[in-house]
């Protein structure tokens, strides 16, 4: 028998990756907290569409409500549980599925942010792996329908990076790599923490800005002040990661040192950064996507700001580094989230932190 797989949180990333697993014949159970999403998947299947190049498809899936997870106690337990919920839901979601794991079963964080420690605190480090979804540009646009604002990345960009917390390449990491590769290009990495921090920097540079300005990625990059602020945010996050000892990978296909120096005002680095990001924004369809935190704000959902930019601020205190841009953005997003402010680019352009 093959592995029994649970997708805990059938949102954008979990739904996308899980749909390809189900299409390939893997034994997948989707567990979700949005009743309408579950009912639509049961009735009509899980629909996946792309902006270009990839034909739309709908795959029949097994989807259950949170309240029905207890029935798994009468079935064969899960061998693999992909944790695909928002960061603030990680602890309870992991605790919920823990009792339905097989003796050799394990959890995989397929999320934004750095949640492996939270998961390991519940199931143990030996039952915890990480998987990064890089520049995947997906959203759950309606119940039972995940839309990707691109085609497949394939060889042009490695989307999934899978790794063990200890860095060794194991059979189970390779199995997770096989599963994610059903959806798009995958690398099994020995540098999970460097990959994870690099993805965190990517989110630091885009998510909060979209949430508090109301803008798409492209519109942020085409504005000189906002684009420079993305470099400032990234620079602070990169310096914190370096101080913590992480070996960072490319970020937006740019050497992290170039981003760091651009955010610190180096004119040569800033020129290189601007050229790259403007070219990215001007591609056909380039940046025509609302980052996940911007999507949350539009939908009236809680954001992950404390786990992204706020996390940078907290970690910076441990190493004695200032992070005024990330601190300011965290505060602004929280105020917009509470309804004290409306989304507006002026929140950032008036800061004078470029």
Short mmCIF file of N, CA and C in Angstrom, two decimals, residues 82-261:
data_model
loop_
_atom_site.label_atom_id
_atom_site.label_comp_id
_atom_site.label_asym_id
_atom_site.label_seq_id
_atom_site.Cartn_x
_atom_site.Cartn_y
_atom_site.Cartn_z
N UNK A 82 0.49 16.98 5.53
CA UNK A 82 0.96 18.29 5.09
C UNK A 82 0.19 19.35 5.87
N UNK A 83 0.91 20.16 6.63
CA UNK A 83 0.28 21.25 7.38
C UNK A 83 0.27 22.47 6.46
N UNK A 84 -0.92 22.88 6.03
CA UNK A 84 -1.04 23.94 5.02
C UNK A 84 -1.93 25.08 5.51
N UNK A 85 -2.05 25.25 6.81
CA UNK A 85 -2.88 26.30 7.38
C UNK A 85 -2.05 27.57 7.56
N UNK A 86 -2.73 28.68 7.90
CA UNK A 86 -2.03 29.90 8.25
C UNK A 86 -1.14 29.67 9.47
N UNK A 87 -0.10 30.44 9.60
CA UNK A 87 0.87 30.22 10.68
C UNK A 87 0.23 30.27 12.06
N UNK A 88 -0.73 31.15 12.24
CA UNK A 88 -1.34 31.27 13.57
C UNK A 88 -2.22 30.06 13.91
N UNK A 89 -2.52 29.20 12.94
CA UNK A 89 -3.29 27.99 13.18
C UNK A 89 -2.41 26.74 13.26
N UNK A 90 -1.11 26.89 13.16
CA UNK A 90 -0.21 25.74 13.07
C UNK A 90 -0.31 24.83 14.28
N UNK A 91 -0.28 25.39 15.47
CA UNK A 91 -0.22 24.57 16.68
C UNK A 91 -1.45 23.69 16.83
N UNK A 92 -2.64 24.28 16.72
CA UNK A 92 -3.84 23.46 16.93
C UNK A 92 -4.03 22.46 15.80
N UNK A 93 -3.67 22.85 14.57
CA UNK A 93 -3.83 21.94 13.43
C UNK A 93 -2.91 20.72 13.58
N UNK A 94 -1.68 20.95 14.04
CA UNK A 94 -0.74 19.84 14.23
C UNK A 94 -1.19 18.96 15.38
N UNK A 95 -1.63 19.58 16.46
CA UNK A 95 -2.12 18.80 17.61
C UNK A 95 -3.33 17.96 17.20
N UNK A 96 -4.18 18.52 16.37
CA UNK A 96 -5.39 17.81 15.93
C UNK A 96 -5.04 16.55 15.15
N UNK A 97 -4.08 16.67 14.23
CA UNK A 97 -3.79 15.53 13.36
C UNK A 97 -2.82 14.54 14.01
N UNK A 98 -2.13 14.94 15.06
CA UNK A 98 -1.10 14.09 15.66
C UNK A 98 -1.64 12.71 16.03
N UNK A 99 -2.83 12.66 16.61
CA UNK A 99 -3.36 11.38 17.08
C UNK A 99 -3.81 10.46 15.93
N UNK A 100 -3.82 11.00 14.70
CA UNK A 100 -4.23 10.19 13.55
C UNK A 100 -3.04 9.84 12.66
N UNK A 101 -1.82 10.05 13.16
CA UNK A 101 -0.60 9.69 12.44
C UNK A 101 -0.23 8.24 12.74
N UNK A 102 0.28 7.55 11.72
CA UNK A 102 0.82 6.21 11.91
C UNK A 102 2.06 6.28 12.81
N UNK A 103 2.48 5.17 13.41
CA UNK A 103 3.67 5.19 14.28
C UNK A 103 4.89 5.81 13.59
N UNK A 104 5.07 5.58 12.31
CA UNK A 104 6.18 6.18 11.59
C UNK A 104 5.78 7.40 10.79
N UNK A 105 4.58 7.91 11.06
CA UNK A 105 4.07 9.05 10.31
C UNK A 105 4.75 10.35 10.71
N UNK A 106 4.64 11.37 9.84
CA UNK A 106 5.31 12.64 10.11
C UNK A 106 4.53 13.79 9.48
N UNK A 107 4.90 15.00 9.88
CA UNK A 107 4.26 16.22 9.39
C UNK A 107 5.23 17.00 8.50
N UNK A 108 4.66 17.67 7.50
CA UNK A 108 5.45 18.52 6.60
C UNK A 108 4.83 19.90 6.61
N UNK A 109 5.60 20.90 6.99
CA UNK A 109 5.12 22.28 6.93
C UNK A 109 5.20 22.77 5.49
N UNK A 110 4.04 22.88 4.83
CA UNK A 110 3.95 23.46 3.49
C UNK A 110 3.24 24.79 3.65
N UNK A 111 3.97 25.76 4.23
CA UNK A 111 3.40 27.03 4.65
C UNK A 111 4.38 28.17 4.40
N UNK A 112 3.88 29.39 4.53
CA UNK A 112 4.76 30.54 4.68
C UNK A 112 5.36 30.51 6.09
N UNK A 113 6.37 31.33 6.31
CA UNK A 113 6.94 31.54 7.64
C UNK A 113 7.73 30.32 8.11
N UNK A 114 8.23 30.40 9.32
CA UNK A 114 9.09 29.34 9.86
C UNK A 114 8.35 28.64 10.99
N UNK A 115 7.58 27.62 10.63
CA UNK A 115 6.70 26.94 11.58
C UNK A 115 7.19 25.57 12.02
N UNK A 116 8.35 25.15 11.51
CA UNK A 116 8.84 23.82 11.86
C UNK A 116 9.03 23.65 13.37
N UNK A 117 9.50 24.69 14.03
CA UNK A 117 9.71 24.57 15.48
C UNK A 117 8.40 24.36 16.22
N UNK A 118 7.35 25.05 15.78
CA UNK A 118 6.03 24.87 16.39
C UNK A 118 5.54 23.45 16.20
N UNK A 119 5.69 22.94 14.98
CA UNK A 119 5.25 21.57 14.68
C UNK A 119 6.06 20.57 15.49
N UNK A 120 7.38 20.77 15.54
CA UNK A 120 8.25 19.85 16.28
C UNK A 120 7.94 19.85 17.77
N UNK A 121 7.49 20.97 18.28
CA UNK A 121 7.12 21.04 19.69
C UNK A 121 5.93 20.16 20.02
N UNK A 122 5.20 19.74 19.01
CA UNK A 122 4.00 18.92 19.22
C UNK A 122 4.24 17.47 18.83
N UNK A 123 4.90 17.23 17.67
CA UNK A 123 5.11 15.84 17.22
C UNK A 123 6.55 15.38 17.36
N UNK A 124 7.47 16.30 17.67
CA UNK A 124 8.89 15.96 17.80
C UNK A 124 9.67 16.30 16.54
N UNK A 125 10.93 16.65 16.72
CA UNK A 125 11.78 17.01 15.58
C UNK A 125 11.93 15.85 14.61
N UNK A 126 11.93 14.64 15.10
CA UNK A 126 12.10 13.48 14.23
C UNK A 126 10.91 13.22 13.32
N UNK A 127 9.80 13.92 13.58
CA UNK A 127 8.60 13.73 12.76
C UNK A 127 8.23 15.04 12.04
N UNK A 128 9.23 15.87 11.79
CA UNK A 128 8.98 17.19 11.20
C UNK A 128 9.88 17.41 10.00
N UNK A 129 9.27 17.79 8.87
CA UNK A 129 10.00 18.19 7.67
C UNK A 129 9.45 19.53 7.20
N UNK A 130 10.18 20.17 6.29
CA UNK A 130 9.72 21.44 5.74
C UNK A 130 9.63 21.38 4.23
N UNK A 131 8.72 22.14 3.67
CA UNK A 131 8.59 22.27 2.22
C UNK A 131 8.22 23.71 1.91
N UNK A 132 9.03 24.35 1.09
CA UNK A 132 8.80 25.74 0.71
C UNK A 132 8.15 25.77 -0.66
N UNK A 133 7.12 26.59 -0.83
CA UNK A 133 6.53 26.83 -2.14
C UNK A 133 6.95 28.24 -2.56
N UNK A 134 7.86 28.31 -3.50
CA UNK A 134 8.48 29.58 -3.87
C UNK A 134 7.84 30.19 -5.12
N UNK A 135 7.37 31.43 -5.00
CA UNK A 135 6.80 32.18 -6.13
C UNK A 135 5.74 31.36 -6.86
N UNK A 136 4.82 30.78 -6.09
CA UNK A 136 3.82 29.89 -6.68
C UNK A 136 2.57 30.64 -7.14
N UNK A 137 2.31 31.83 -6.61
CA UNK A 137 1.24 32.74 -7.05
C UNK A 137 -0.12 32.05 -7.21
N UNK A 138 -0.57 31.39 -6.15
CA UNK A 138 -1.88 30.74 -6.19
C UNK A 138 -2.83 31.41 -5.21
N UNK A 139 -4.13 31.30 -5.49
CA UNK A 139 -5.14 31.76 -4.54
C UNK A 139 -6.38 30.90 -4.65
N UNK A 140 -7.05 30.75 -3.52
CA UNK A 140 -8.34 30.05 -3.48
C UNK A 140 -9.39 31.10 -3.83
N UNK A 141 -9.70 31.20 -5.12
CA UNK A 141 -10.53 32.31 -5.59
C UNK A 141 -12.01 32.11 -5.31
N UNK A 142 -12.43 30.89 -5.08
CA UNK A 142 -13.81 30.56 -4.71
C UNK A 142 -13.79 29.15 -4.15
N UNK A 143 -14.83 28.71 -3.47
CA UNK A 143 -14.82 27.35 -2.92
C UNK A 143 -14.52 26.31 -3.99
N UNK A 144 -13.57 25.44 -3.69
CA UNK A 144 -13.24 24.36 -4.60
C UNK A 144 -12.50 24.74 -5.85
N UNK A 145 -11.94 25.96 -5.90
CA UNK A 145 -11.26 26.42 -7.11
C UNK A 145 -9.98 27.16 -6.74
N UNK A 146 -8.84 26.57 -7.08
CA UNK A 146 -7.54 27.21 -6.89
C UNK A 146 -7.06 27.73 -8.23
N UNK A 147 -6.66 28.98 -8.25
CA UNK A 147 -6.21 29.62 -9.49
C UNK A 147 -4.75 30.04 -9.33
N UNK A 148 -3.95 29.77 -10.36
CA UNK A 148 -2.55 30.17 -10.35
C UNK A 148 -2.34 31.28 -11.37
N UNK A 149 -1.78 32.39 -10.93
CA UNK A 149 -1.60 33.57 -11.79
C UNK A 149 -0.33 33.45 -12.63
N UNK A 150 -0.14 32.28 -13.22
CA UNK A 150 1.04 31.97 -14.03
C UNK A 150 0.80 30.61 -14.67
N UNK A 151 1.77 30.16 -15.45
CA UNK A 151 1.78 28.78 -15.88
C UNK A 151 2.66 27.98 -14.94
N UNK A 152 3.12 26.83 -15.38
CA UNK A 152 4.08 26.06 -14.59
C UNK A 152 5.45 26.73 -14.69
N UNK A 153 6.20 26.71 -13.60
CA UNK A 153 7.54 27.30 -13.63
C UNK A 153 8.55 26.37 -14.28
N UNK A 154 8.43 25.06 -13.99
CA UNK A 154 9.34 24.09 -14.61
C UNK A 154 10.79 24.41 -14.34
N UNK A 155 11.61 24.32 -15.38
CA UNK A 155 13.05 24.52 -15.23
C UNK A 155 13.44 25.98 -15.02
N UNK A 156 12.53 26.92 -15.30
CA UNK A 156 12.88 28.34 -15.17
C UNK A 156 12.95 28.79 -13.72
N UNK A 157 12.28 28.08 -12.82
CA UNK A 157 12.30 28.44 -11.40
C UNK A 157 11.87 27.21 -10.60
N UNK A 158 12.66 26.85 -9.60
CA UNK A 158 12.31 25.71 -8.76
C UNK A 158 11.29 26.15 -7.73
N UNK A 159 10.08 25.62 -7.83
CA UNK A 159 8.98 26.07 -6.98
C UNK A 159 9.07 25.45 -5.58
N UNK A 160 9.16 24.12 -5.51
CA UNK A 160 9.15 23.45 -4.21
C UNK A 160 10.56 23.08 -3.79
N UNK A 161 10.89 23.40 -2.52
CA UNK A 161 12.19 23.02 -1.94
C UNK A 161 11.89 22.27 -0.65
N UNK A 162 12.25 21.01 -0.62
CA UNK A 162 11.88 20.09 0.46
C UNK A 162 13.12 19.70 1.24
N UNK A 163 13.02 19.68 2.57
CA UNK A 163 14.20 19.29 3.33
C UNK A 163 13.91 18.83 4.74
N UNK A 164 14.87 18.07 5.27
CA UNK A 164 14.87 17.66 6.68
C UNK A 164 15.46 18.79 7.52
N UNK A 165 15.04 18.86 8.76
CA UNK A 165 15.53 19.92 9.64
C UNK A 165 17.02 19.75 9.94
N UNK A 166 17.53 18.52 9.84
CA UNK A 166 18.95 18.27 10.11
C UNK A 166 19.81 18.37 8.85
N UNK A 167 19.19 18.51 7.69
CA UNK A 167 19.93 18.74 6.47
C UNK A 167 20.33 17.52 5.67
N UNK A 168 20.10 16.32 6.21
CA UNK A 168 20.47 15.13 5.46
C UNK A 168 19.41 14.82 4.41
N UNK A 169 19.83 14.23 3.31
CA UNK A 169 18.90 13.82 2.26
C UNK A 169 18.42 12.41 2.58
N UNK A 170 17.17 12.27 2.93
CA UNK A 170 16.62 10.99 3.37
C UNK A 170 15.60 10.47 2.36
N UNK A 171 15.24 9.19 2.52
CA UNK A 171 14.23 8.60 1.65
C UNK A 171 12.89 9.31 1.80
N UNK A 172 12.54 9.68 3.03
CA UNK A 172 11.23 10.32 3.20
C UNK A 172 11.23 11.74 2.62
N UNK A 173 12.36 12.44 2.68
CA UNK A 173 12.43 13.76 2.04
C UNK A 173 12.29 13.60 0.53
N UNK A 174 12.92 12.57 -0.01
CA UNK A 174 12.81 12.32 -1.45
C UNK A 174 11.38 11.94 -1.83
N UNK A 175 10.67 11.24 -0.94
CA UNK A 175 9.27 10.92 -1.20
C UNK A 175 8.40 12.17 -1.21
N UNK A 176 8.66 13.09 -0.28
CA UNK A 176 7.92 14.35 -0.30
C UNK A 176 8.26 15.12 -1.57
N UNK A 177 9.52 15.09 -1.96
CA UNK A 177 9.92 15.72 -3.22
C UNK A 177 9.20 15.12 -4.41
N UNK A 178 9.02 13.81 -4.41
CA UNK A 178 8.30 13.16 -5.50
C UNK A 178 6.84 13.64 -5.54
N UNK A 179 6.24 13.78 -4.38
CA UNK A 179 4.84 14.20 -4.31
C UNK A 179 4.66 15.65 -4.77
N UNK A 180 5.52 16.55 -4.31
CA UNK A 180 5.38 17.95 -4.73
C UNK A 180 5.74 18.13 -6.20
N UNK A 181 6.63 17.27 -6.71
CA UNK A 181 7.02 17.37 -8.12
C UNK A 181 5.87 17.00 -9.05
N UNK A 182 4.83 16.37 -8.52
CA UNK A 182 3.65 16.12 -9.34
C UNK A 182 2.99 17.43 -9.74
N UNK A 183 3.20 18.49 -8.92
CA UNK A 183 2.59 19.79 -9.19
C UNK A 183 3.51 20.72 -9.96
N UNK A 184 4.80 20.74 -9.62
CA UNK A 184 5.75 21.60 -10.33
C UNK A 184 7.16 21.25 -9.89
N UNK A 185 8.14 21.96 -10.43
CA UNK A 185 9.55 21.64 -10.21
C UNK A 185 9.89 21.61 -8.72
N UNK A 186 10.73 20.65 -8.36
CA UNK A 186 11.04 20.40 -6.95
C UNK A 186 12.52 20.10 -6.77
N UNK A 187 13.06 20.56 -5.65
CA UNK A 187 14.43 20.24 -5.26
C UNK A 187 14.42 19.74 -3.83
N UNK A 188 15.08 18.62 -3.57
CA UNK A 188 15.29 18.17 -2.20
C UNK A 188 16.59 18.81 -1.73
N UNK A 189 16.52 19.60 -0.69
CA UNK A 189 17.64 20.44 -0.28
C UNK A 189 18.26 20.00 1.04
N UNK A 190 19.54 20.26 1.17
CA UNK A 190 20.23 20.06 2.45
C UNK A 190 20.29 21.36 3.23
N UNK A 191 19.66 22.41 2.70
CA UNK A 191 19.71 23.74 3.32
C UNK A 191 18.29 24.25 3.60
N UNK A 192 17.51 23.45 4.33
CA UNK A 192 16.12 23.83 4.61
C UNK A 192 16.03 25.20 5.26
N UNK A 193 16.90 25.46 6.25
CA UNK A 193 16.77 26.72 7.00
C UNK A 193 17.15 27.92 6.16
N UNK A 194 18.17 27.79 5.32
CA UNK A 194 18.51 28.88 4.42
C UNK A 194 17.43 29.12 3.39
N UNK A 195 16.85 28.04 2.87
CA UNK A 195 15.74 28.16 1.92
C UNK A 195 14.53 28.80 2.59
N UNK A 196 14.25 28.36 3.82
CA UNK A 196 13.09 28.87 4.54
C UNK A 196 13.25 30.37 4.82
N UNK A 197 14.44 30.78 5.27
CA UNK A 197 14.65 32.21 5.55
C UNK A 197 14.59 33.02 4.25
N UNK A 198 15.11 32.48 3.18
CA UNK A 198 15.08 33.19 1.89
C UNK A 198 13.64 33.40 1.44
N UNK A 199 12.79 32.38 1.62
CA UNK A 199 11.37 32.53 1.28
C UNK A 199 10.71 33.54 2.22
N UNK A 200 11.12 33.54 3.48
CA UNK A 200 10.60 34.52 4.42
C UNK A 200 10.92 35.93 3.96
N UNK A 201 12.14 36.15 3.48
CA UNK A 201 12.53 37.47 2.98
C UNK A 201 11.65 37.86 1.79
N UNK A 202 11.38 36.91 0.89
CA UNK A 202 10.50 37.18 -0.24
C UNK A 202 9.15 37.67 0.25
N UNK A 203 8.60 37.01 1.25
CA UNK A 203 7.30 37.42 1.80
C UNK A 203 7.39 38.76 2.53
N UNK A 204 8.49 38.96 3.22
CA UNK A 204 8.72 40.23 3.92
C UNK A 204 8.65 41.41 2.96
N UNK A 205 9.16 41.21 1.74
CA UNK A 205 9.27 42.29 0.77
C UNK A 205 7.96 42.60 0.05
N UNK A 206 6.97 41.72 0.14
CA UNK A 206 5.77 41.90 -0.68
C UNK A 206 4.46 41.83 0.07
N UNK A 207 4.32 40.88 0.99
CA UNK A 207 3.02 40.59 1.57
C UNK A 207 2.41 41.76 2.33
N UNK A 208 3.16 42.28 3.28
CA UNK A 208 2.63 43.38 4.10
C UNK A 208 2.34 44.62 3.30
N UNK A 209 3.19 44.89 2.29
CA UNK A 209 2.97 46.06 1.44
C UNK A 209 1.66 45.95 0.68
N UNK A 210 1.38 44.79 0.15
CA UNK A 210 0.12 44.59 -0.55
C UNK A 210 -1.06 44.74 0.40
N UNK A 211 -0.91 44.22 1.62
CA UNK A 211 -1.99 44.28 2.59
C UNK A 211 -2.34 45.71 3.00
N UNK A 212 -1.33 46.56 3.18
CA UNK A 212 -1.61 47.90 3.69
C UNK A 212 -1.79 48.95 2.61
N UNK A 213 -1.41 48.62 1.37
CA UNK A 213 -1.62 49.58 0.27
C UNK A 213 -2.80 49.22 -0.61
N UNK A 214 -3.18 47.93 -0.61
CA UNK A 214 -4.24 47.46 -1.48
C UNK A 214 -3.79 47.20 -2.90
N UNK A 215 -2.47 47.25 -3.15
CA UNK A 215 -1.94 47.14 -4.51
C UNK A 215 -1.51 45.72 -4.86
N UNK A 216 -1.52 45.43 -6.17
CA UNK A 216 -0.94 44.20 -6.68
C UNK A 216 0.58 44.31 -6.68
N UNK A 217 1.27 43.18 -6.80
CA UNK A 217 2.74 43.18 -6.81
C UNK A 217 3.29 44.11 -7.88
N UNK A 218 2.75 44.05 -9.08
CA UNK A 218 3.24 44.86 -10.19
C UNK A 218 3.17 46.35 -9.87
N UNK A 219 2.06 46.78 -9.30
CA UNK A 219 1.88 48.20 -9.01
C UNK A 219 2.83 48.69 -7.93
N UNK A 220 3.16 47.81 -7.00
CA UNK A 220 4.14 48.14 -5.97
C UNK A 220 5.51 48.34 -6.61
N UNK A 221 5.89 47.44 -7.50
CA UNK A 221 7.22 47.51 -8.12
C UNK A 221 7.36 48.69 -9.07
N UNK A 222 6.29 49.11 -9.70
CA UNK A 222 6.37 50.21 -10.66
C UNK A 222 6.41 51.57 -9.98
N UNK A 223 6.14 51.62 -8.70
CA UNK A 223 6.21 52.87 -7.93
C UNK A 223 7.62 52.97 -7.33
N UNK A 224 8.35 54.03 -7.65
CA UNK A 224 9.75 54.15 -7.21
C UNK A 224 9.90 54.08 -5.70
N UNK A 225 9.06 54.80 -4.99
CA UNK A 225 9.18 54.83 -3.53
C UNK A 225 8.86 53.47 -2.92
N UNK A 226 7.79 52.84 -3.39
CA UNK A 226 7.41 51.54 -2.83
C UNK A 226 8.43 50.47 -3.19
N UNK A 227 8.95 50.53 -4.42
CA UNK A 227 9.96 49.55 -4.82
C UNK A 227 11.21 49.68 -3.95
N UNK A 228 11.61 50.90 -3.68
CA UNK A 228 12.78 51.11 -2.81
C UNK A 228 12.50 50.61 -1.40
N UNK A 229 11.25 50.74 -0.97
CA UNK A 229 10.89 50.26 0.37
C UNK A 229 10.96 48.73 0.42
N UNK A 230 10.62 48.06 -0.69
CA UNK A 230 10.76 46.59 -0.70
C UNK A 230 12.21 46.19 -0.47
N UNK A 231 13.14 46.95 -1.06
CA UNK A 231 14.56 46.65 -0.85
C UNK A 231 14.96 46.89 0.59
N UNK A 232 14.43 47.94 1.19
CA UNK A 232 14.75 48.24 2.59
C UNK A 232 14.24 47.12 3.51
N UNK A 233 13.02 46.67 3.26
CA UNK A 233 12.47 45.57 4.05
C UNK A 233 13.33 44.32 3.90
N UNK A 234 13.67 44.00 2.64
CA UNK A 234 14.48 42.81 2.38
C UNK A 234 15.86 42.92 2.98
N UNK A 235 16.44 44.10 2.93
CA UNK A 235 17.78 44.31 3.47
C UNK A 235 17.83 44.01 4.96
N UNK A 236 16.86 44.54 5.69
CA UNK A 236 16.81 44.29 7.13
C UNK A 236 16.68 42.80 7.42
N UNK A 237 15.80 42.12 6.68
CA UNK A 237 15.56 40.70 6.91
C UNK A 237 16.79 39.86 6.55
N UNK A 238 17.47 40.23 5.48
CA UNK A 238 18.69 39.51 5.07
C UNK A 238 19.77 39.65 6.13
N UNK A 239 19.98 40.86 6.63
CA UNK A 239 21.02 41.07 7.65
C UNK A 239 20.71 40.28 8.93
N UNK A 240 19.44 40.18 9.29
CA UNK A 240 19.08 39.39 10.47
C UNK A 240 19.36 37.92 10.21
N UNK A 241 18.97 37.42 9.04
CA UNK A 241 19.23 36.02 8.71
C UNK A 241 20.71 35.70 8.70
N UNK A 242 21.52 36.60 8.15
CA UNK A 242 22.97 36.40 8.15
C UNK A 242 23.52 36.37 9.57
N UNK A 243 23.01 37.26 10.42
CA UNK A 243 23.47 37.30 11.81
C UNK A 243 23.10 36.04 12.57
N UNK A 244 22.00 35.42 12.16
CA UNK A 244 21.58 34.17 12.80
C UNK A 244 22.30 32.95 12.24
N UNK A 245 23.11 33.17 11.20
CA UNK A 245 23.95 32.10 10.67
C UNK A 245 23.37 31.33 9.51
N UNK A 246 22.29 31.82 8.90
CA UNK A 246 21.69 31.10 7.77
C UNK A 246 22.47 31.36 6.48
N UNK A 247 22.54 30.34 5.65
CA UNK A 247 23.16 30.46 4.33
C UNK A 247 22.03 30.71 3.34
N UNK A 248 21.87 31.96 2.93
CA UNK A 248 20.72 32.34 2.12
C UNK A 248 20.90 31.97 0.66
N UNK A 249 19.77 31.67 0.04
CA UNK A 249 19.72 31.38 -1.39
C UNK A 249 19.29 32.64 -2.14
N UNK A 250 19.24 32.56 -3.47
CA UNK A 250 18.76 33.69 -4.25
C UNK A 250 17.34 34.08 -3.84
N UNK A 251 17.07 35.37 -3.90
CA UNK A 251 15.75 35.91 -3.56
C UNK A 251 15.27 36.72 -4.76
N UNK A 252 14.16 36.34 -5.33
CA UNK A 252 13.69 36.95 -6.59
C UNK A 252 14.75 36.80 -7.69
N UNK A 253 15.51 35.71 -7.63
CA UNK A 253 16.60 35.44 -8.58
C UNK A 253 17.67 36.54 -8.52
N UNK A 254 17.86 37.10 -7.35
CA UNK A 254 18.88 38.12 -7.12
C UNK A 254 19.76 37.65 -5.96
N UNK A 255 21.04 37.89 -6.05
CA UNK A 255 21.94 37.62 -4.94
C UNK A 255 21.46 38.40 -3.72
N UNK A 256 21.27 37.74 -2.57
CA UNK A 256 20.75 38.46 -1.40
C UNK A 256 21.63 39.65 -0.99
N UNK A 257 22.92 39.57 -1.25
CA UNK A 257 23.81 40.67 -0.88
C UNK A 257 23.49 41.92 -1.71
N UNK A 258 23.08 41.73 -2.95
CA UNK A 258 22.69 42.87 -3.79
C UNK A 258 21.44 43.54 -3.21
N UNK A 259 20.47 42.73 -2.79
CA UNK A 259 19.25 43.30 -2.19
C UNK A 259 19.60 44.03 -0.90
N UNK A 260 20.45 43.41 -0.09
CA UNK A 260 20.82 44.02 1.19
C UNK A 260 21.49 45.37 0.98
N UNK A 261 22.43 45.43 0.06
CA UNK A 261 23.13 46.69 -0.19
C UNK A 261 22.23 47.73 -0.87
#
